[in-house]
């Protein structure tokens, strides 16, 4: 494993995943206006948008650290063609979870690795999740306890959110926003 790379993210869960895997790295906030990029790229599929956002994040940080690999990631929760972004408010989280209740949906993690301004890896990874049928009371209690306001899909899978699901198919790290196996394989 490399002794150092840069994670283009301030996400505590992404940092923890990498630390738990034994990586030594630094992190830096990407200088990307995600909302502007989303607005300018409405014609992209959600999957392609996820990869584009991951790539732009990594490229923005690579300008500051051209001699290091930079990892960018982006996560999208998708039900049909509807993207469930970070809810930012409890009422929006409750609304989102009501829509996801009892339904199968996807968590997509776009991953890009950049070195010296060049994209050396870009791909998406997908996990399928089926949420249990949840009552309004269960949803409200969950949102109050786990505070998932900055989480894709309005749940924190790495915390109490894993209890909301009937099943998952795929890598739990993809659900948490960082495809760890792909990163390990890249740095072998």
mmCIF file of C-alpha atoms in Angstrom:
data_model
loop_
_atom_site.group_PDB
_atom_site.id
_atom_site.type_symbol
_atom_site.label_atom_id
_atom_site.label_comp_id
_atom_site.label_asym_id
_atom_site.label_seq_id
_atom_site.Cartn_x
_atom_site.Cartn_y
_atom_site.Cartn_z
ATOM 1 C CA UNK A 1 0.000 0.000 0.000
ATOM 2 C CA UNK A 2 1.266 3.475 -0.736
ATOM 3 C CA UNK A 3 2.569 5.538 2.110
ATOM 4 C CA UNK A 4 0.582 8.560 1.065
ATOM 5 C CA UNK A 5 -2.095 9.862 -1.246
ATOM 6 C CA UNK A 6 -4.639 12.644 -0.974
ATOM 7 C CA UNK A 7 -8.330 12.047 -0.389
ATOM 8 C CA UNK A 8 -10.313 14.830 -2.069
ATOM 9 C CA UNK A 9 -12.962 14.833 0.646
ATOM 10 C CA UNK A 10 -13.638 15.967 4.172
ATOM 11 C CA UNK A 11 -16.071 13.101 4.786
ATOM 12 C CA UNK A 12 -15.379 11.552 8.174
ATOM 13 C CA UNK A 13 -16.760 8.160 7.080
ATOM 14 C CA UNK A 14 -14.518 8.050 3.998
ATOM 15 C CA UNK A 15 -11.500 8.941 6.129
ATOM 16 C CA UNK A 16 -12.396 6.256 8.667
ATOM 17 C CA UNK A 17 -12.807 3.574 5.980
ATOM 18 C CA UNK A 18 -9.299 4.309 4.691
ATOM 19 C CA UNK A 19 -7.776 4.496 8.179
ATOM 20 C CA UNK A 20 -9.377 1.175 9.152
ATOM 21 C CA UNK A 21 -7.911 -0.369 5.976
ATOM 22 C CA UNK A 22 -4.429 0.766 7.033
ATOM 23 C CA UNK A 23 -3.866 3.483 4.438
ATOM 24 C CA UNK A 24 -1.703 6.500 5.211
ATOM 25 C CA UNK A 25 -3.088 9.580 3.505
ATOM 26 C CA UNK A 26 -3.916 13.240 3.802
ATOM 27 C CA UNK A 27 -7.258 14.787 2.948
ATOM 28 C CA UNK A 28 -8.139 18.068 1.352
ATOM 29 C CA UNK A 29 -11.449 19.718 0.599
ATOM 30 C CA UNK A 30 -12.176 19.651 -3.148
ATOM 31 C CA UNK A 31 -12.700 23.043 -4.758
ATOM 32 C CA UNK A 32 -15.762 22.108 -6.787
ATOM 33 C CA UNK A 33 -19.206 23.670 -6.945
ATOM 34 C CA UNK A 34 -21.240 20.453 -7.029
ATOM 35 C CA UNK A 35 -24.574 22.176 -7.538
ATOM 36 C CA UNK A 36 -23.239 24.124 -10.518
ATOM 37 C CA UNK A 37 -21.772 20.962 -12.062
ATOM 38 C CA UNK A 38 -25.065 19.124 -11.569
ATOM 39 C CA UNK A 39 -26.957 22.001 -13.164
ATOM 40 C CA UNK A 40 -24.589 22.197 -16.150
ATOM 41 C CA UNK A 41 -24.691 18.432 -16.729
ATOM 42 C CA UNK A 42 -28.398 17.613 -16.469
ATOM 43 C CA UNK A 43 -28.224 15.536 -19.643
ATOM 44 C CA UNK A 44 -25.877 13.008 -17.993
ATOM 45 C CA UNK A 45 -27.229 9.821 -16.478
ATOM 46 C CA UNK A 46 -26.988 9.725 -12.670
ATOM 47 C CA UNK A 47 -24.198 7.156 -12.956
ATOM 48 C CA UNK A 48 -22.169 9.315 -15.337
ATOM 49 C CA UNK A 49 -22.831 12.356 -13.149
ATOM 50 C CA UNK A 50 -21.432 10.496 -10.140
ATOM 51 C CA UNK A 51 -18.238 9.660 -12.027
ATOM 52 C CA UNK A 52 -17.933 13.226 -13.354
ATOM 53 C CA UNK A 53 -18.280 14.703 -9.858
ATOM 54 C CA UNK A 54 -15.681 12.273 -8.468
ATOM 55 C CA UNK A 55 -13.305 13.175 -11.298
ATOM 56 C CA UNK A 56 -13.767 16.938 -10.906
ATOM 57 C CA UNK A 57 -13.166 16.706 -7.156
ATOM 58 C CA UNK A 58 -9.939 14.761 -7.676
ATOM 59 C CA UNK A 59 -8.747 17.068 -10.466
ATOM 60 C CA UNK A 60 -9.340 20.168 -8.325
ATOM 61 C CA UNK A 61 -7.144 18.805 -5.530
ATOM 62 C CA UNK A 62 -4.545 17.378 -7.931
ATOM 63 C CA UNK A 63 -3.674 20.951 -8.965
ATOM 64 C CA UNK A 64 -2.371 21.515 -5.435
ATOM 65 C CA UNK A 65 -0.629 18.118 -5.118
ATOM 66 C CA UNK A 66 0.566 17.164 -8.619
ATOM 67 C CA UNK A 67 3.126 14.654 -7.328
ATOM 68 C CA UNK A 68 0.576 12.542 -5.438
ATOM 69 C CA UNK A 69 -2.306 10.318 -6.341
ATOM 70 C CA UNK A 70 -5.600 12.011 -5.506
ATOM 71 C CA UNK A 71 -8.798 10.043 -4.864
ATOM 72 C CA UNK A 72 -12.161 11.617 -5.555
ATOM 73 C CA UNK A 73 -15.504 10.055 -4.797
ATOM 74 C CA UNK A 74 -19.143 10.891 -5.202
ATOM 75 C CA UNK A 75 -22.215 9.047 -4.026
ATOM 76 C CA UNK A 76 -25.703 9.049 -5.476
ATOM 77 C CA UNK A 77 -28.778 7.299 -4.113
ATOM 78 C CA UNK A 78 -31.090 6.345 -6.955
ATOM 79 C CA UNK A 79 -34.679 5.084 -7.033
ATOM 80 C CA UNK A 80 -35.685 4.631 -10.652
ATOM 81 C CA UNK A 81 -34.470 7.845 -12.263
ATOM 82 C CA UNK A 82 -34.901 9.946 -9.094
ATOM 83 C CA UNK A 83 -31.750 11.016 -7.247
ATOM 84 C CA UNK A 84 -32.022 11.306 -3.467
ATOM 85 C CA UNK A 85 -29.435 13.891 -2.453
ATOM 86 C CA UNK A 86 -28.425 14.898 1.058
ATOM 87 C CA UNK A 87 -31.697 15.995 2.664
ATOM 88 C CA UNK A 88 -30.202 18.790 4.840
ATOM 89 C CA UNK A 89 -33.443 19.010 6.900
ATOM 90 C CA UNK A 90 -35.262 16.472 9.059
ATOM 91 C CA UNK A 91 -38.516 16.963 7.167
ATOM 92 C CA UNK A 92 -36.810 16.225 3.818
ATOM 93 C CA UNK A 93 -35.088 13.148 5.316
ATOM 94 C CA UNK A 94 -38.462 11.854 6.523
ATOM 95 C CA UNK A 95 -40.018 12.517 3.110
ATOM 96 C CA UNK A 96 -37.158 10.695 1.336
ATOM 97 C CA UNK A 97 -37.301 7.690 3.647
ATOM 98 C CA UNK A 98 -41.068 7.414 3.137
ATOM 99 C CA UNK A 99 -40.442 7.198 -0.619
ATOM 100 C CA UNK A 100 -37.689 4.585 -0.175
ATOM 101 C CA UNK A 101 -39.657 2.522 2.375
ATOM 102 C CA UNK A 102 -40.335 -1.001 1.101
ATOM 103 C CA UNK A 103 -38.501 -0.363 -2.162
ATOM 104 C CA UNK A 104 -35.338 -1.516 -3.821
ATOM 105 C CA UNK A 105 -32.934 1.243 -4.797
ATOM 106 C CA UNK A 106 -29.261 1.784 -5.620
ATOM 107 C CA UNK A 107 -26.302 3.486 -4.057
ATOM 108 C CA UNK A 108 -23.826 4.484 -6.752
ATOM 109 C CA UNK A 109 -20.251 5.441 -5.866
ATOM 110 C CA UNK A 110 -18.281 7.216 -8.540
ATOM 111 C CA UNK A 111 -14.533 6.885 -8.068
ATOM 112 C CA UNK A 112 -11.719 8.754 -9.790
ATOM 113 C CA UNK A 113 -8.000 8.584 -9.166
ATOM 114 C CA UNK A 114 -5.836 11.356 -10.601
ATOM 115 C CA UNK A 115 -2.062 11.759 -10.761
ATOM 116 C CA UNK A 116 -0.420 14.980 -11.945
ATOM 117 C CA UNK A 117 -3.668 16.239 -13.465
ATOM 118 C CA UNK A 118 -4.280 13.007 -15.412
ATOM 119 C CA UNK A 119 -7.182 10.671 -14.679
ATOM 120 C CA UNK A 120 -5.671 7.205 -14.167
ATOM 121 C CA UNK A 121 -8.853 5.481 -12.980
ATOM 122 C CA UNK A 122 -12.527 6.344 -13.266
ATOM 123 C CA UNK A 123 -15.423 3.992 -12.715
ATOM 124 C CA UNK A 124 -18.694 3.604 -10.873
ATOM 125 C CA UNK A 125 -19.620 0.932 -8.368
ATOM 126 C CA UNK A 126 -23.164 -0.050 -7.446
ATOM 127 C CA UNK A 127 -24.926 -1.641 -4.501
ATOM 128 C CA UNK A 128 -28.589 -2.664 -4.393
ATOM 129 C CA UNK A 129 -30.580 -2.129 -1.198
ATOM 130 C CA UNK A 130 -34.125 -3.088 -0.265
ATOM 131 C CA UNK A 131 -35.520 -1.024 2.566
ATOM 132 C CA UNK A 132 -37.961 -2.634 4.966
ATOM 133 C CA UNK A 133 -41.524 -1.307 5.032
ATOM 134 C CA UNK A 134 -41.216 1.422 7.639
ATOM 135 C CA UNK A 135 -43.957 3.245 9.485
ATOM 136 C CA UNK A 136 -43.885 7.015 9.776
ATOM 137 C CA UNK A 137 -43.098 6.616 13.478
ATOM 138 C CA UNK A 138 -40.109 4.351 12.739
ATOM 139 C CA UNK A 139 -38.814 6.834 10.176
ATOM 140 C CA UNK A 140 -39.196 9.816 12.510
ATOM 141 C CA UNK A 141 -37.469 7.942 15.329
ATOM 142 C CA UNK A 142 -34.625 6.923 13.027
ATOM 143 C CA UNK A 143 -34.065 10.480 11.743
ATOM 144 C CA UNK A 144 -34.085 11.843 15.296
ATOM 145 C CA UNK A 145 -31.566 9.247 16.551
ATOM 146 C CA UNK A 146 -29.153 9.049 13.597
ATOM 147 C CA UNK A 147 -29.314 12.615 12.194
ATOM 148 C CA UNK A 148 -28.777 11.588 8.521
ATOM 149 C CA UNK A 149 -29.161 15.116 7.145
ATOM 150 C CA UNK A 150 -25.855 15.060 5.239
ATOM 151 C CA UNK A 151 -26.193 11.484 3.962
ATOM 152 C CA UNK A 152 -27.016 10.344 0.458
ATOM 153 C CA UNK A 153 -30.447 8.707 0.582
ATOM 154 C CA UNK A 154 -31.201 10.150 4.020
ATOM 155 C CA UNK A 155 -29.649 7.270 5.953
ATOM 156 C CA UNK A 156 -26.303 6.457 7.514
ATOM 157 C CA UNK A 157 -25.661 2.845 6.597
ATOM 158 C CA UNK A 158 -22.482 2.822 8.694
ATOM 159 C CA UNK A 159 -24.530 3.644 11.783
ATOM 160 C CA UNK A 160 -28.148 2.840 12.692
ATOM 161 C CA UNK A 161 -29.174 3.004 9.035
ATOM 162 C CA UNK A 162 -28.115 -0.593 8.389
ATOM 163 C CA UNK A 163 -31.140 -1.665 10.476
ATOM 164 C CA UNK A 164 -33.538 -0.128 7.935
ATOM 165 C CA UNK A 165 -32.870 -2.775 5.293
ATOM 166 C CA UNK A 166 -34.371 -6.101 4.353
ATOM 167 C CA UNK A 167 -31.277 -6.911 2.275
ATOM 168 C CA UNK A 168 -28.316 -5.444 0.439
ATOM 169 C CA UNK A 169 -26.450 -6.801 -2.569
ATOM 170 C CA UNK A 170 -22.978 -5.440 -3.049
ATOM 171 C CA UNK A 171 -20.086 -3.945 -1.169
ATOM 172 C CA UNK A 172 -21.106 -2.176 2.067
ATOM 173 C CA UNK A 173 -18.288 0.319 1.462
ATOM 174 C CA UNK A 174 -19.968 1.386 -1.774
ATOM 175 C CA UNK A 175 -23.073 2.145 0.311
ATOM 176 C CA UNK A 176 -20.883 4.285 2.572
ATOM 177 C CA UNK A 177 -19.511 6.228 -0.391
ATOM 178 C CA UNK A 178 -16.052 4.778 -1.003
ATOM 179 C CA UNK A 179 -15.400 1.566 -2.984
ATOM 180 C CA UNK A 180 -12.569 0.283 -0.794
ATOM 181 C CA UNK A 181 -11.779 -2.886 -2.768
ATOM 182 C CA UNK A 182 -11.267 -0.861 -5.944
ATOM 183 C CA UNK A 183 -8.841 1.430 -4.117
ATOM 184 C CA UNK A 184 -6.944 -1.530 -2.650
ATOM 185 C CA UNK A 185 -6.720 -3.147 -6.092
ATOM 186 C CA UNK A 186 -5.484 0.064 -7.695
ATOM 187 C CA UNK A 187 -2.617 0.417 -5.216
ATOM 188 C CA UNK A 188 -1.522 -3.240 -5.272
#
